[in-house]
XYZ file of C-alpha atoms in Angstrom:
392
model
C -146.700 82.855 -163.537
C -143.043 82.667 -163.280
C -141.580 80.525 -160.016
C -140.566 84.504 -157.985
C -144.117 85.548 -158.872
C -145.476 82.408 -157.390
C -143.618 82.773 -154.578
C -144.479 86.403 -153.825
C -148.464 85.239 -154.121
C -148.103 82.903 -151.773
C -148.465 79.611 -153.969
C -146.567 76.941 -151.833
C -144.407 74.437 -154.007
C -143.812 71.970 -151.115
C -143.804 68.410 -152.276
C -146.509 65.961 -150.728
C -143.807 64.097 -148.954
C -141.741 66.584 -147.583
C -143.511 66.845 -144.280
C -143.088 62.947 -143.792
C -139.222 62.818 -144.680
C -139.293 66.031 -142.255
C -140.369 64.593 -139.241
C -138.482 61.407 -139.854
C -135.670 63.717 -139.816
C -136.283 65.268 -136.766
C -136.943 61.795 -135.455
C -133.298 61.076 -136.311
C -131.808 64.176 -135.278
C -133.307 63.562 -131.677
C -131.285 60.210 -131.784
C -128.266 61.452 -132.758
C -128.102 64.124 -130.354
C -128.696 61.772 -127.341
C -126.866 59.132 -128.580
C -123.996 62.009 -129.360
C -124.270 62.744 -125.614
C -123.827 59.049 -124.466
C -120.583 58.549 -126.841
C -119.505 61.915 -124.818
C -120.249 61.235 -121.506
C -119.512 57.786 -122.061
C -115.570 58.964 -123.073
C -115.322 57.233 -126.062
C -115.712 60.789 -128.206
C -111.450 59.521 -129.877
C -112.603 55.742 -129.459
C -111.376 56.281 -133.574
C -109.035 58.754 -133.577
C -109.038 58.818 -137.711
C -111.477 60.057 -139.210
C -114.257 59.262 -141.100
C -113.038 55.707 -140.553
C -112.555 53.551 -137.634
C -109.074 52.410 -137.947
C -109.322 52.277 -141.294
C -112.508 50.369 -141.302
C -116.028 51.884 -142.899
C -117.544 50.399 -139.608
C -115.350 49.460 -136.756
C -112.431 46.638 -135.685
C -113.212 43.849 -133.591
C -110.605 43.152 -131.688
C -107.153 45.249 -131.412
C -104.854 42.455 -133.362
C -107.121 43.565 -136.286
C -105.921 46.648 -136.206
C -102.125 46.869 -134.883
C -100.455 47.859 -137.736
C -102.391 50.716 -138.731
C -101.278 54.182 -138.234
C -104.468 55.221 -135.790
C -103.575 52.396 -133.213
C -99.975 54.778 -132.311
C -102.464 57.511 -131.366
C -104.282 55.733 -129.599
C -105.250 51.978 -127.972
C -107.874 50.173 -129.963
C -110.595 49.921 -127.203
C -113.268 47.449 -128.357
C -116.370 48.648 -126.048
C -116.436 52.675 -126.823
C -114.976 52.090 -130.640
C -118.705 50.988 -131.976
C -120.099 54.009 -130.300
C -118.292 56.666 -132.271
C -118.582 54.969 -135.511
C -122.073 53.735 -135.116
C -122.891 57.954 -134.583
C -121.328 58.997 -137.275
C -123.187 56.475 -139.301
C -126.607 57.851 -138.119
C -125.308 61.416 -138.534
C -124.116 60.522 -141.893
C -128.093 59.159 -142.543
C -129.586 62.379 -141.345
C -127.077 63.909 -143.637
C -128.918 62.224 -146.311
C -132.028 63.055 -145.220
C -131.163 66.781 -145.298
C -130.216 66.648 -148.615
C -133.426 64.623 -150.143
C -134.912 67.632 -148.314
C -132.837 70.250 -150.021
C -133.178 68.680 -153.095
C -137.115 68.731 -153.269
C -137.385 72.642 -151.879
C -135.088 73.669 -154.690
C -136.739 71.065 -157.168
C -138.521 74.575 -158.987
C -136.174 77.221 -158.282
C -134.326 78.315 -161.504
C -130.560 76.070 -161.027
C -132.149 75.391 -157.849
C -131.452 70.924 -157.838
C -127.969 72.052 -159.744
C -126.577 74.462 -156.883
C -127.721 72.002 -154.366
C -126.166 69.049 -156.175
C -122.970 70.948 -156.812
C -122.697 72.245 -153.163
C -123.217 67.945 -152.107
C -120.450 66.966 -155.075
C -117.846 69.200 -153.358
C -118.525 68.310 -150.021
C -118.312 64.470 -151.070
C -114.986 65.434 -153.189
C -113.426 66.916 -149.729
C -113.691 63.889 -147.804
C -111.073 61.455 -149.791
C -109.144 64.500 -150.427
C -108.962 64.381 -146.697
C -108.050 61.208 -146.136
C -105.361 61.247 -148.701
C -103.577 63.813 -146.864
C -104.872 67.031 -148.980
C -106.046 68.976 -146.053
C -105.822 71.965 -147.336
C -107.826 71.543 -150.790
C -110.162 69.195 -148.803
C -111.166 72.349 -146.938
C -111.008 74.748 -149.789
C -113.661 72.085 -151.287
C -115.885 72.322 -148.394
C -115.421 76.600 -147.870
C -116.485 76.475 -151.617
C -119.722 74.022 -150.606
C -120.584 75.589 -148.016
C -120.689 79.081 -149.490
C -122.815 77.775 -152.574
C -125.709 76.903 -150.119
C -125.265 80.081 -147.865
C -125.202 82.170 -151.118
C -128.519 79.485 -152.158
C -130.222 80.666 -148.571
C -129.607 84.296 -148.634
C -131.035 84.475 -152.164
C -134.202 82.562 -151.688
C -137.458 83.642 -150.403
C -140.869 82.344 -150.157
C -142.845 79.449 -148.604
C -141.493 76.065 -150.588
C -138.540 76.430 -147.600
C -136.133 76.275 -150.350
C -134.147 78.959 -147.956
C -134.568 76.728 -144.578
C -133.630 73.649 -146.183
C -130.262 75.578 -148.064
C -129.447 76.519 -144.903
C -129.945 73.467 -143.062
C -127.783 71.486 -145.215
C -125.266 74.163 -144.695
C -125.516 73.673 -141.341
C -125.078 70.203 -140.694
C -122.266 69.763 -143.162
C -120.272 72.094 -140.840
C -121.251 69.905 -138.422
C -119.811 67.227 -140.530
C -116.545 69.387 -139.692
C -116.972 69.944 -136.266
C -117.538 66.205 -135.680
C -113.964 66.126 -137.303
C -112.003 68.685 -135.441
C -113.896 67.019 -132.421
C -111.576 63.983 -133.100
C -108.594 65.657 -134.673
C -108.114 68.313 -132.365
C -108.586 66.248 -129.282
C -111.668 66.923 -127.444
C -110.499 70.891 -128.403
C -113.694 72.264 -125.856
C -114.764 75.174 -128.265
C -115.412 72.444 -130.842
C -117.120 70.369 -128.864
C -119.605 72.555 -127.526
C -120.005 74.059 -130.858
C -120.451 70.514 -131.646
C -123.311 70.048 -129.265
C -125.409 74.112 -130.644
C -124.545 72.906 -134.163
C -126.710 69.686 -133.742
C -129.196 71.169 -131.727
C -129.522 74.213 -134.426
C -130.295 71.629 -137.112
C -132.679 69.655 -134.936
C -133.842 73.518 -134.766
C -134.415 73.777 -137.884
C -135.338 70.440 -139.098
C -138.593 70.945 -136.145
C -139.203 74.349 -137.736
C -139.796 73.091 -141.366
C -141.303 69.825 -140.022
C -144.185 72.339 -138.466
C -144.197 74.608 -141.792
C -144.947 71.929 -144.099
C -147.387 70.103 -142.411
C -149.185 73.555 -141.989
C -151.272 73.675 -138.869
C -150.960 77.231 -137.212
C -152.580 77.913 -133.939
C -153.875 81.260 -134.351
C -153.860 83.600 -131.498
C -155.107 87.271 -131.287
C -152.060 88.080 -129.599
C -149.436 86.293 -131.251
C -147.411 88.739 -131.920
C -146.883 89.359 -127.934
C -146.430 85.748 -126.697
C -143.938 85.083 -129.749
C -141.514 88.105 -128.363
C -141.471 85.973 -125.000
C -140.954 82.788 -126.859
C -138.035 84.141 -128.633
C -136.622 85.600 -125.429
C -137.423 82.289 -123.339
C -135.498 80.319 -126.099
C -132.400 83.014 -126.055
C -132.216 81.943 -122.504
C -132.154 78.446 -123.334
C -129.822 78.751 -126.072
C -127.284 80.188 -123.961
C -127.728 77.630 -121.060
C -127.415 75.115 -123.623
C -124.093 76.816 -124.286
C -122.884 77.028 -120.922
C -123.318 73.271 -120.439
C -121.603 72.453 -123.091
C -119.057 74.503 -122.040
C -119.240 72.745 -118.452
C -118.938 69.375 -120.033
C -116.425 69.650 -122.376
C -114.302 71.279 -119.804
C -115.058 68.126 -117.347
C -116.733 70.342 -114.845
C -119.804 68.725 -113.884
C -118.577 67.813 -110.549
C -116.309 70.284 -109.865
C -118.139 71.573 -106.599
C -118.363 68.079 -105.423
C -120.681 65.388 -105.616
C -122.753 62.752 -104.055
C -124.635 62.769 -100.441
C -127.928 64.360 -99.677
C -125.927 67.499 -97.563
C -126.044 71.157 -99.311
C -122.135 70.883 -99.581
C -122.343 70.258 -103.352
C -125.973 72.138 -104.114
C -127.296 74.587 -103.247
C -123.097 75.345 -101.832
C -120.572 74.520 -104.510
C -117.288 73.170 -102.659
C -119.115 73.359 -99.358
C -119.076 77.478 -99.287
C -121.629 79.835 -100.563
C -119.005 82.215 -102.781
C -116.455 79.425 -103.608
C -113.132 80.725 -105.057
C -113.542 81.422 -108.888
C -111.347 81.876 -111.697
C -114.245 83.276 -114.667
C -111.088 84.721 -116.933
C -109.343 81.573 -116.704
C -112.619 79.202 -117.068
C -113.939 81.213 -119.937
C -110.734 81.501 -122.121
C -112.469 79.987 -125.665
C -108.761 79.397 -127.827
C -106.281 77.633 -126.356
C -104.292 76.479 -129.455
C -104.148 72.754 -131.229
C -102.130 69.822 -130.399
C -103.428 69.682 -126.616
C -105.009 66.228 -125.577
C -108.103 67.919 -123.549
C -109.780 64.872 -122.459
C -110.221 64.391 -118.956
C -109.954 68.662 -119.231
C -107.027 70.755 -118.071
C -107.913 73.656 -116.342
C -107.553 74.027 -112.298
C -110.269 73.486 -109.941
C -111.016 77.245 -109.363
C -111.407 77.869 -113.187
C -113.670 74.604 -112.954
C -116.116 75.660 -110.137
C -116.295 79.575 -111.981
C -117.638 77.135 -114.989
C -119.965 74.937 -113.249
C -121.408 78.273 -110.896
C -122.134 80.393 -114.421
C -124.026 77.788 -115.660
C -125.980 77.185 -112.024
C -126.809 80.755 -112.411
C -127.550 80.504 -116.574
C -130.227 77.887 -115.014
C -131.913 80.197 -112.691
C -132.505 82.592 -115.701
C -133.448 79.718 -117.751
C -135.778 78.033 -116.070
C -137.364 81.421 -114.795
C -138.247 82.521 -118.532
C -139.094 79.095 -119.323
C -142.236 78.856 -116.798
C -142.857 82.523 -117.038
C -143.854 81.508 -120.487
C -145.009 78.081 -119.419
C -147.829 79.946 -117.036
C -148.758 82.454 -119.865
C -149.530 79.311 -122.498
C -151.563 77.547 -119.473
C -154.038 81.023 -119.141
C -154.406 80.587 -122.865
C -157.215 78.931 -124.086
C -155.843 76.279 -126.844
C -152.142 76.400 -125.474
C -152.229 74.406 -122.016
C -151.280 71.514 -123.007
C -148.548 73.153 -124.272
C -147.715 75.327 -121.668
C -148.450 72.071 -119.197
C -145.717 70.021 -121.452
C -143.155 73.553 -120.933
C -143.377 73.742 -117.062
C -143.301 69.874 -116.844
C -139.944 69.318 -118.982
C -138.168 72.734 -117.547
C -138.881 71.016 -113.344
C -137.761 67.741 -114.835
C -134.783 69.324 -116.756
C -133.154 71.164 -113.569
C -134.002 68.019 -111.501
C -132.164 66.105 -113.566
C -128.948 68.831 -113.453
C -129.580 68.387 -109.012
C -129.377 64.898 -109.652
C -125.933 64.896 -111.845
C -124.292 66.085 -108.728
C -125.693 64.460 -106.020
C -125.306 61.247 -107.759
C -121.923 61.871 -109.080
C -122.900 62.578 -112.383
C -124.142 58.561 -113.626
C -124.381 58.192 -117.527
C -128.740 57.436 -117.729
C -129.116 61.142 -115.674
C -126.575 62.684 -117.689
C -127.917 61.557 -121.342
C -131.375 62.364 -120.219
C -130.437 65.923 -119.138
C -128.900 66.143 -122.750
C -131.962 64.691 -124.248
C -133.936 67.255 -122.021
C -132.291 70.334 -123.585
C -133.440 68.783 -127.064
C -137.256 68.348 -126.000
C -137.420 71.433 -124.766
C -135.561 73.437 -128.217
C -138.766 71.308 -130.165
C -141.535 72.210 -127.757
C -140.231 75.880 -128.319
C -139.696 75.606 -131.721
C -142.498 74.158 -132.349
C -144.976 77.176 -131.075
C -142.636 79.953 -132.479
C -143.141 77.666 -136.199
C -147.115 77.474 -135.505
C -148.340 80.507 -133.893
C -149.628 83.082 -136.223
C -151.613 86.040 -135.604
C -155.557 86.575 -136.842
C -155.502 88.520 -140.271
């Protein structure tokens, strides 16, 4: 039996191990997105303003006479408390980097070329990044297009259940956010990247739950399946796109923008202490906004702020509707309440914690929980959209 005919019959080629180097992956991945939110919130995201280094340095300076004469310290002041943050995340990212690829590796282990694309997609990726820092910008991303487009060609051509096409695609993923991470720092807080910044991790914690759950094979099998997994995927659309939208409200610095602090309604359920507050949506929502600006700290006006901040008050209502409408359908299923119980319990905590950003004036522990938050609640969907199957 040749490995397509395998494939088509169903015979799984997963290695023993994969499941465990899964989950410690998705383990990982869970860190690095909170601890990605407390580098952001925490506005040390151009603590290095080179990139990958810090300063120059693999790991990071120690004090600023270390580091006065090199070229990064005229962009900006060495600042010794936020410095470790950014470089200690990219290190972790840079280990769950690995850990993709040790996964890519053993899905393609029996696919015809399968280890060679892989490897060769990896070689040119590592290639690009001293190309990079010697200045070659230009091949450096030709190098990575090239990488990238081995491992999308890899995904689109591979089917069957070894995930040889999830794990192609996963590694595709999170070298782009290898990328991102870069423009993140190079383009100066640029908000487009850094909310695409924030999807891109959470698609390959996505991902990495989803294969997690497929290897270690234990479906919960439901007569109608098919029904409750159309309101997953619509629950999880509604998510994605809040997600989105508070990205977009904190890379744009508009957390607070309808005020904050006090117990009164002047800041929520009111935004600026009126019901209809004056908006700007065209200005708030303009994506491109060219290279070279120094975003941090944001630059738009207050009225393009609060059109921000409202969209993604209203996103929430949405969100948090579909959320427990599939919350209470899991808790009236027999086998999914604890499920459903964990749904409903994370989506109250989730928009307390948003209530709490602004009546507290937005302090770091609320705001990297309501990060984390977003995360748990992408793997408890996840999760039952990778296990639910229906009866044969």
């Amino acid at each position: 039996m040749n490995d397509q005919t395998a494939l088509q019959h169903g015979v799984r080629h997963i290695h023993r191990h994969f499941h465990r180097i899964a989950w410690f992956a998705v383990a990982l991945a869970l860190g690095v997105i909170v601890f990605g939110a407390f580098v952001r919130l925490s506005h040390a995201g151009l603590s290095c303003p080179d990139w990958p280094t810090c300063y120059g340095r693999a790991t990071w300076p120690q004090a600023a006479h270390h580091v006065a004469d090199h070229a990064a310290s005229a962009i900006r002041a060495f600042e010794d408390h936020k410095a470790w943050r950014e470089q200690v995340h990219r290190h972790i990212a840079a280990l769950l980097g690995l850990l993709v690829l040790a996964l890519a590796l053993l899905a393609a282990r029996r696919r015809r070329y399968g280890i060679a694309q892989v490897l060769a997609a990896a070689g040119l990726v590592a290639i690009a990044i001293p190309a990079y820092m010697a200045g070659a910008h230009v091949a450096a991303s030709l190098l990575a297009v090239a990488g990238e487009a081995i491992l999308l060609a890899a995904a689109l051509r591979w089917r069957g259940q070894d995930l040889g096409r999830e794990s192609a695609l996963t590694l595709a993923v999170i070298i782009f956010q290898a990328l991102l991470g870069m423009w993140t720092v190079t383009w100066l807080l640029k908000p487009v990247v850094v909310m695409g910044h924030l999807m891109g991790g959470l698609l390959t914690f996505s991902l990495l739950v989803w294969m997690a759950w497929r290897a270690t094979d234990r479906p919960i099998v439901l007569a109608d399946a098919a029904r409750l997994r159309r309101l997953l995927w619509a629950a999880l659309a509604a998510l994605g796109l809040q997600i989105a939208l508070g990205g977009w409200v904190s890379a744009n610095y508009a957390a607070l923008s309808c005020g904050a602090g006090g117990w009164g309604i002047e800041n929520f359920p009111q935004c600026a202490g009126l019901w209809l507050p004056p908006t700007d949506f065209r200005e708030g929502f303009v994506l491109w906004r060219g290279i070279g600006v120094d975003y941090e700290g944001g630059v738009l006006d207050g009225a393009a702020r609060i059109a921000i901040h409202v969209a993604h008050r209203l996103g929430a209502v949405v969100a948090a509707a579909m959320l427990l409408w599939a919350a209470v359908r899991m808790l009236r299923t027999p086998g999914l309440r604890g499920w459903g119980g964990a749904l409903a319990l994370l989506t109250v905590a989730q928009v307390t914690l948003g209530i709490l950003n602004v009546k507290l004036s937005l302090p770091l522990p609320v705001a990297v929980m309501h990060n984390g938050g977003a995360a748990l609640l992408v793997f408890v969907m996840v999760s039952l959209l990778a296990r639910l199957r229906g009866v044969d």
